[in-house]
Tab-separated table of C-alpha atoms in Angstrom:
chain	number	residue	atom	x	y	z
F	246	UNK	CA	-12.998	-20.995	22.595
F	247	UNK	CA	-10.219	-19.697	24.787
F	248	UNK	CA	-10.631	-16.207	26.153
F	249	UNK	CA	-8.159	-13.470	25.340
F	250	UNK	CA	-6.433	-13.496	28.717
F	251	UNK	CA	-5.665	-17.206	28.316
F	252	UNK	CA	-4.294	-16.704	24.796
F	253	UNK	CA	-1.936	-13.779	25.194
F	254	UNK	CA	1.074	-14.291	27.425
F	255	UNK	CA	4.423	-12.520	27.844
F	256	UNK	CA	6.973	-13.524	25.213
F	257	UNK	CA	10.545	-14.352	26.208
F	258	UNK	CA	13.176	-13.574	23.551
F	259	UNK	CA	16.476	-14.450	25.152
F	260	UNK	CA	16.817	-12.132	28.141
F	261	UNK	CA	14.083	-9.826	26.826
F	262	UNK	CA	10.518	-10.237	28.056
F	263	UNK	CA	7.864	-8.675	25.812
F	264	UNK	CA	4.934	-8.301	28.178
F	265	UNK	CA	2.361	-7.864	25.406
F	266	UNK	CA	3.554	-9.634	22.217
F	267	UNK	CA	1.484	-7.782	19.635
F	268	UNK	CA	4.159	-6.314	17.418
F	269	UNK	CA	4.492	-3.733	14.642
F	270	UNK	CA	6.027	-5.551	11.663
F	271	UNK	CA	9.028	-4.020	9.890
F	272	UNK	CA	7.912	-2.225	6.713
F	273	UNK	CA	10.315	-0.332	4.467
F	274	UNK	CA	9.162	3.261	4.048
F	275	UNK	CA	6.701	3.020	6.915
F	276	UNK	CA	8.105	1.954	10.286
F	277	UNK	CA	10.364	4.905	10.975
F	278	UNK	CA	10.671	6.370	14.469
F	279	UNK	CA	7.506	8.467	14.134
F	280	UNK	CA	5.285	5.519	13.178
F	281	UNK	CA	6.813	3.307	15.863
F	282	UNK	CA	6.364	6.010	18.509
F	283	UNK	CA	2.640	6.298	17.808
F	284	UNK	CA	2.117	2.535	17.598
F	285	UNK	CA	3.675	2.173	21.056
F	286	UNK	CA	1.346	4.828	22.433
F	287	UNK	CA	-1.621	2.727	21.366
F	288	UNK	CA	-0.373	-0.367	23.202
F	289	UNK	CA	1.815	-1.968	20.570
F	290	UNK	CA	4.059	-4.261	22.614
F	291	UNK	CA	7.189	-4.107	20.449
F	292	UNK	CA	8.318	-2.485	17.211
F	293	UNK	CA	10.815	-3.223	14.445
F	294	UNK	CA	12.799	-0.693	12.437
F	295	UNK	CA	12.677	-0.534	8.677
F	296	UNK	CA	14.987	-2.982	6.935
F	297	UNK	CA	18.546	-1.680	7.259
F	298	UNK	CA	21.703	-2.551	5.341
F	299	UNK	CA	24.371	-4.294	7.421
F	300	UNK	CA	26.976	-3.021	4.970
F	301	UNK	CA	25.749	0.537	5.469
F	302	UNK	CA	25.970	0.122	9.234
F	303	UNK	CA	29.535	-1.150	9.048
F	304	UNK	CA	30.582	1.593	6.608
F	305	UNK	CA	29.141	4.224	8.919
F	306	UNK	CA	26.703	5.517	6.304
F	307	UNK	CA	24.823	8.447	7.810
F	308	UNK	CA	21.747	7.672	5.752
F	309	UNK	CA	21.745	4.063	6.945
F	310	UNK	CA	22.237	5.009	10.563
F	311	UNK	CA	19.363	7.476	10.309
F	312	UNK	CA	17.049	4.523	9.678
F	313	UNK	CA	18.098	3.291	13.115
F	314	UNK	CA	17.273	6.563	14.875
F	315	UNK	CA	14.897	6.119	17.800
F	316	UNK	CA	12.901	8.518	19.917
F	317	UNK	CA	13.805	8.860	23.624
F	318	UNK	CA	12.309	6.067	25.697
F	319	UNK	CA	11.364	3.968	22.685
F	320	UNK	CA	11.498	0.308	23.704
F	321	UNK	CA	11.395	-2.538	23.161
F	322	UNK	CA	12.525	-2.091	19.574
F	323	UNK	CA	14.377	-4.470	17.264
F	324	UNK	CA	16.986	-3.373	14.743
F	325	UNK	CA	15.930	-5.129	11.532
F	326	UNK	CA	18.966	-5.743	9.304
F	327	UNK	CA	19.752	-7.453	6.026
F	328	UNK	CA	22.877	-8.788	4.367
F	329	UNK	CA	24.506	-12.013	3.215
F	330	UNK	CA	27.996	-11.937	4.736
F	331	UNK	CA	28.294	-13.517	8.204
F	332	UNK	CA	31.265	-11.298	8.990
F	333	UNK	CA	29.529	-8.082	7.937
F	334	UNK	CA	26.347	-8.986	9.793
F	335	UNK	CA	28.358	-9.840	12.902
F	336	UNK	CA	30.100	-6.463	12.784
F	337	UNK	CA	26.753	-4.745	12.221
F	338	UNK	CA	25.232	-6.593	15.187
F	339	UNK	CA	28.094	-5.432	17.404
F	340	UNK	CA	27.676	-1.824	16.233
F	341	UNK	CA	23.915	-1.907	16.811
F	342	UNK	CA	24.365	-3.307	20.318
F	343	UNK	CA	26.849	-0.573	21.180
F	344	UNK	CA	24.210	2.125	20.645
F	345	UNK	CA	22.245	0.904	23.657
F	346	UNK	CA	19.023	1.776	21.815
F	347	UNK	CA	17.860	-1.712	20.850
F	348	UNK	CA	16.668	-4.738	22.752
F	349	UNK	CA	17.028	-7.279	19.923
F	350	UNK	CA	18.614	-7.595	16.480
F	351	UNK	CA	16.576	-9.201	13.719
F	352	UNK	CA	17.948	-10.827	10.565
F	353	UNK	CA	15.816	-10.329	7.461
F	354	UNK	CA	15.404	-13.605	5.557
F	355	UNK	CA	12.173	-12.734	3.775
F	356	UNK	CA	12.362	-9.413	1.916
F	357	UNK	CA	11.289	-10.027	-1.722
F	358	UNK	CA	12.674	-6.735	-3.117
F	359	UNK	CA	14.765	-7.605	-6.172
F	360	UNK	CA	17.745	-5.351	-5.351
F	361	UNK	CA	18.108	-7.059	-1.961
F	362	UNK	CA	17.527	-10.586	-3.264
F	363	UNK	CA	20.066	-9.981	-6.054
F	364	UNK	CA	22.719	-9.488	-3.364
F	365	UNK	CA	21.954	-12.875	-1.859
F	366	UNK	CA	20.163	-11.262	1.079
F	367	UNK	CA	16.547	-11.112	2.258
F	368	UNK	CA	14.418	-13.910	0.820
F	369	UNK	CA	17.430	-15.260	-1.094
F	370	UNK	CA	18.772	-16.654	2.179
F	371	UNK	CA	15.895	-19.144	2.259
F	372	UNK	CA	17.607	-20.901	-0.642
F	373	UNK	CA	20.539	-21.633	1.695
F	374	UNK	CA	19.282	-22.512	5.202
F	375	UNK	CA	22.753	-23.564	6.309
F	376	UNK	CA	23.941	-20.003	5.673
F	377	UNK	CA	21.189	-18.643	7.911
F	378	UNK	CA	22.556	-20.807	10.735
F	379	UNK	CA	26.060	-19.545	10.028
F	380	UNK	CA	24.966	-15.893	10.040
F	381	UNK	CA	22.918	-16.175	13.221
F	382	UNK	CA	25.814	-17.928	14.937
F	383	UNK	CA	28.163	-15.096	13.955
F	384	UNK	CA	25.738	-12.407	15.091
F	385	UNK	CA	25.202	-14.125	18.439
F	386	UNK	CA	28.953	-14.328	18.997
F	387	UNK	CA	29.437	-10.639	18.193
F	388	UNK	CA	26.573	-9.137	20.187
F	389	UNK	CA	25.104	-9.585	23.694
F	390	UNK	CA	21.599	-8.852	22.390
F	391	UNK	CA	19.078	-11.555	21.483
F	392	UNK	CA	19.069	-12.385	17.763
F	393	UNK	CA	15.847	-13.173	15.912
F	394	UNK	CA	15.015	-14.096	12.332
F	395	UNK	CA	12.141	-12.915	10.136
F	396	UNK	CA	11.331	-15.084	7.144
F	397	UNK	CA	8.586	-16.552	4.911
F	398	UNK	CA	7.078	-19.931	4.101
F	399	UNK	CA	9.377	-20.455	1.138
F	400	UNK	CA	10.387	-19.054	-2.242
F	401	UNK	CA	7.145	-19.997	-4.054
F	402	UNK	CA	4.130	-22.323	-3.876
F	403	UNK	CA	5.413	-25.847	-4.243
F	404	UNK	CA	8.738	-24.807	-2.711
F	405	UNK	CA	7.826	-24.449	0.945
F	406	UNK	CA	10.930	-24.857	3.075
F	407	UNK	CA	9.982	-23.076	6.260
F	408	UNK	CA	10.774	-26.169	8.336
F	409	UNK	CA	14.348	-26.251	7.043
F	410	UNK	CA	14.749	-22.490	7.386
F	411	UNK	CA	13.329	-22.395	10.902
F	412	UNK	CA	15.442	-25.306	12.083
F	413	UNK	CA	18.540	-23.621	10.658
F	414	UNK	CA	17.723	-20.428	12.562
F	415	UNK	CA	17.206	-22.405	15.758
F	416	UNK	CA	20.391	-24.424	15.249
F	417	UNK	CA	22.317	-21.184	14.782
F	418	UNK	CA	21.088	-19.967	18.153
F	419	UNK	CA	18.215	-17.657	17.191
F	420	UNK	CA	16.140	-16.647	20.195
F	421	UNK	CA	12.869	-16.422	18.227
F	422	UNK	CA	11.593	-16.511	14.659
F	423	UNK	CA	8.902	-14.399	12.998
F	424	UNK	CA	7.216	-16.006	10.010
F	425	UNK	CA	5.334	-14.092	7.340
F	426	UNK	CA	2.878	-16.776	6.285
F	427	UNK	CA	3.198	-16.108	2.561
F	428	UNK	CA	5.685	-17.087	-0.124
F	429	UNK	CA	8.290	-14.739	-1.552
F	430	UNK	CA	6.441	-14.610	-4.868
F	431	UNK	CA	3.248	-13.441	-3.130
F	432	UNK	CA	4.780	-10.295	-1.704
F	433	UNK	CA	2.213	-8.934	0.749
F	434	UNK	CA	-0.927	-10.046	-1.092
F	435	UNK	CA	-3.193	-13.066	-1.055
F	436	UNK	CA	-4.231	-15.489	1.685
F	437	UNK	CA	-1.816	-16.286	4.492
F	438	UNK	CA	-0.995	-19.908	5.287
F	439	UNK	CA	-1.646	-20.072	8.989
F	440	UNK	CA	-1.617	-23.883	9.017
F	441	UNK	CA	2.120	-23.704	8.227
F	442	UNK	CA	2.588	-21.448	11.253
F	443	UNK	CA	0.992	-24.066	13.495
F	444	UNK	CA	3.129	-26.844	12.012
F	445	UNK	CA	6.369	-24.900	12.352
F	446	UNK	CA	5.536	-23.815	15.884
F	447	UNK	CA	5.106	-27.478	16.844
F	448	UNK	CA	8.517	-28.330	15.395
F	449	UNK	CA	10.540	-25.708	17.268
F	450	UNK	CA	11.648	-25.035	20.814
F	451	UNK	CA	12.132	-21.297	20.220
F	452	UNK	CA	9.130	-18.926	20.101
F	453	UNK	CA	7.340	-18.397	16.790
F	454	UNK	CA	5.760	-15.024	15.986
F	455	UNK	CA	3.039	-15.057	13.328
F	456	UNK	CA	2.748	-12.451	10.584
F	457	UNK	CA	0.398	-12.120	7.608
F	458	UNK	CA	-3.367	-11.948	7.297
F	459	UNK	CA	-4.085	-9.763	10.337
F	460	UNK	CA	-6.421	-6.979	9.313
F	461	UNK	CA	-8.555	-6.740	12.456
F	462	UNK	CA	-8.364	-7.408	16.169
F	463	UNK	CA	-10.353	-10.595	15.678
F	464	UNK	CA	-7.771	-11.813	13.153
F	465	UNK	CA	-5.063	-11.448	15.802
F	466	UNK	CA	-7.109	-13.471	18.285
F	467	UNK	CA	-7.807	-16.164	15.702
F	468	UNK	CA	-4.157	-16.462	14.679
F	469	UNK	CA	-3.060	-17.202	18.219
F	470	UNK	CA	-6.027	-19.503	18.890
F	471	UNK	CA	-5.605	-21.479	15.670
F	472	UNK	CA	-1.813	-21.683	15.439
F	473	UNK	CA	-0.518	-21.371	18.996
F	474	UNK	CA	2.095	-18.787	18.006
F	475	UNK	CA	3.678	-16.881	20.876
F	476	UNK	CA	2.990	-13.450	19.382
F	477	UNK	CA	1.545	-11.692	16.356
F	478	UNK	CA	2.891	-9.056	13.981
F	479	UNK	CA	0.643	-6.462	12.396
F	480	UNK	CA	1.798	-4.927	9.130
F	481	UNK	CA	-0.322	-3.176	6.499
F	482	UNK	CA	-3.366	-2.900	8.769
F	483	UNK	CA	-1.399	-0.565	11.052
F	484	UNK	CA	-0.559	1.962	8.310
F	485	UNK	CA	-2.512	5.091	9.189
F	486	UNK	CA	-4.253	3.071	11.897
F	487	UNK	CA	-2.235	2.782	15.122
F	488	UNK	CA	-5.586	2.364	16.901
F	489	UNK	CA	-5.588	-1.287	15.797
F	490	UNK	CA	-3.167	-2.091	18.602
F	491	UNK	CA	-5.561	-0.731	21.220
F	492	UNK	CA	-8.399	-2.689	19.578
F	493	UNK	CA	-6.384	-5.906	19.797
F	494	UNK	CA	-5.413	-5.161	23.394
F	495	UNK	CA	-9.049	-4.530	24.271
F	496	UNK	CA	-10.171	-7.813	22.723
F	497	UNK	CA	-7.486	-9.799	24.526
F	498	UNK	CA	-8.342	-8.147	27.845
F	499	UNK	CA	-12.121	-8.317	27.701
F	500	UNK	CA	-12.955	-4.684	27.206
F	501	UNK	CA	-14.378	-2.590	24.411
F	502	UNK	CA	-11.960	-0.299	22.615
F	503	UNK	CA	-13.104	3.308	22.783
F	504	UNK	CA	-13.938	4.594	19.298
F	505	UNK	CA	-11.986	7.706	18.473
F	506	UNK	CA	-13.671	10.817	17.124
F	507	UNK	CA	-13.028	12.546	13.811
F	508	UNK	CA	-11.359	15.382	15.733
F	509	UNK	CA	-8.996	12.901	17.395
F	510	UNK	CA	-8.289	11.305	14.022
F	511	UNK	CA	-7.355	14.655	12.485
F	512	UNK	CA	-5.234	15.570	15.507
F	513	UNK	CA	-3.243	12.354	15.220
F	514	UNK	CA	-2.625	12.962	11.521
F	515	UNK	CA	-1.171	16.358	12.397
F	516	UNK	CA	0.940	14.944	15.224
F	517	UNK	CA	2.291	12.167	13.020
F	518	UNK	CA	3.231	14.694	10.342
F	519	UNK	CA	4.982	16.928	12.894
F	520	UNK	CA	6.925	13.930	14.206
F	521	UNK	CA	7.954	13.094	10.643
F	522	UNK	CA	9.265	16.629	10.139
F	523	UNK	CA	11.290	16.430	13.358
F	524	UNK	CA	12.671	13.057	12.270
F	525	UNK	CA	13.638	14.387	8.826
F	526	UNK	CA	15.363	17.385	10.398
F	527	UNK	CA	17.764	14.962	12.073
F	528	UNK	CA	18.429	13.278	8.743
F	529	UNK	CA	19.160	16.546	6.949
F	530	UNK	CA	21.734	17.546	9.553
F	531	UNK	CA	23.731	14.509	8.462
F	532	UNK	CA	23.734	15.575	4.798
F	533	UNK	CA	26.273	17.998	3.411
F	534	UNK	CA	24.097	19.515	0.709
F	535	UNK	CA	20.408	18.712	1.242
F	536	UNK	CA	18.344	19.372	-1.867
F	537	UNK	CA	15.026	19.635	-0.058
F	538	UNK	CA	13.813	20.987	3.253
F	539	UNK	CA	12.905	18.704	6.142
F	540	UNK	CA	9.284	19.766	5.740
F	541	UNK	CA	9.158	18.794	2.070
F	542	UNK	CA	10.951	15.497	2.741
F	543	UNK	CA	8.443	14.726	5.498
F	544	UNK	CA	5.411	15.641	3.388
F	545	UNK	CA	6.550	13.464	0.491
F	546	UNK	CA	7.174	10.580	2.887
F	547	UNK	CA	3.896	11.118	4.721
F	548	UNK	CA	1.724	10.608	1.643
F	549	UNK	CA	1.740	6.834	2.084
F	550	UNK	CA	0.654	7.192	5.711
F	551	UNK	CA	-2.014	9.708	4.746
F	552	UNK	CA	-3.631	7.205	2.381
F	553	UNK	CA	-3.903	4.846	5.343
F	554	UNK	CA	-5.381	7.503	7.617
F	555	UNK	CA	-7.973	8.364	4.929
F	556	UNK	CA	-9.014	4.765	4.289
F	557	UNK	CA	-12.755	4.271	4.722
F	558	UNK	CA	-13.620	7.953	5.040
F	559	UNK	CA	-15.882	9.894	2.728
F	560	UNK	CA	-13.605	12.132	0.715
F	561	UNK	CA	-10.795	9.558	0.582
F	562	UNK	CA	-10.869	9.263	-3.220
F	563	UNK	CA	-10.656	13.032	-3.714
F	564	UNK	CA	-7.836	13.290	-1.207
F	565	UNK	CA	-5.842	10.626	-3.086
F	566	UNK	CA	-6.245	12.517	-6.347
F	567	UNK	CA	-4.627	15.603	-4.830
F	568	UNK	CA	-1.690	13.951	-3.045
F	569	UNK	CA	0.864	14.809	-5.730
F	570	UNK	CA	0.338	18.540	-5.203
F	571	UNK	CA	1.256	18.462	-1.511
F	572	UNK	CA	4.445	20.327	-0.607
F	573	UNK	CA	3.981	21.772	2.896
F	574	UNK	CA	2.506	20.683	6.202
F	575	UNK	CA	-0.136	23.363	5.736
F	576	UNK	CA	-1.055	21.794	2.381
F	577	UNK	CA	-1.536	18.415	4.045
F	578	UNK	CA	-3.622	19.684	6.927
F	579	UNK	CA	-5.823	21.825	4.700
F	580	UNK	CA	-6.466	18.889	2.377
F	581	UNK	CA	-7.320	16.637	5.308
F	582	UNK	CA	-9.741	19.134	6.845
F	583	UNK	CA	-11.371	19.764	3.462
F	584	UNK	CA	-11.959	16.173	2.420
F	585	UNK	CA	-12.049	13.821	5.383
F	586	UNK	CA	-15.546	13.500	6.760
F	587	UNK	CA	-17.092	10.970	9.108
F	588	UNK	CA	-17.428	7.457	7.770
């Protein structure tokens, strides 16, 4: 068995070097600036924004551009965009690059959400690999930043076409590809097909980043050892658990991760909530007639993170039952202190 130091190496994506390629996967509704900021604190090597509409970027939609807000010093971070028009995606890539906030631009070719697929974007692009090459080529021409692609194994079991999709991305000039090792029909559930990651990695010259099936630090080590991918993406396991990145880092570097205390856990919940409020305040400034306060917007958004933070604790079930009543930061913190007890 290879040791961690031998397995994990810096990842080169075009001109960008990711020194520690353990990455926070893009997750709609989760990987906003607050979540990315905390993941980076706990040794996450790179983060991706939530999926963002290229059309919204080009139109100058304030709501769309808010998704691309970053905190000062946040890097490296990829702008994760979706669309189906090469021209629109090229214009969006140019606009993203002009902000100076991002180190890469990532094309979504794997989102299974019906409203995105219905527009010919996301996972629908896997049905037309030649279009992926065309889009990547246009984005590369329009922007000086590296362009990457995030995709899946194929539309459904029996319809695996990751080889065709990956080759199209590479032919278009993509600097790396991230592969969620599940089919579109599987969403985010079920076993991940790591053997397909290994096969695709062997077929390509560009780096392959593996995604899917990483729930623990040991899973991250096994994925790299078994598939040879150049980096790993952590998704659901990082929700309410940014400590997983420190645990992975510790395993790869031959040390024991320091367990955090209940007090530290509660303090991070409060900090994350406060960061969410600050982030929502920026969003509300862009709206002409906000219907809700930044605090209420943040609390409603934070519920999904709170479920993650409560996972495995005594009192988790009771906390979940009371989520719908939460309206203020004080409500959240009181509920957490009342119900979360040591595991």
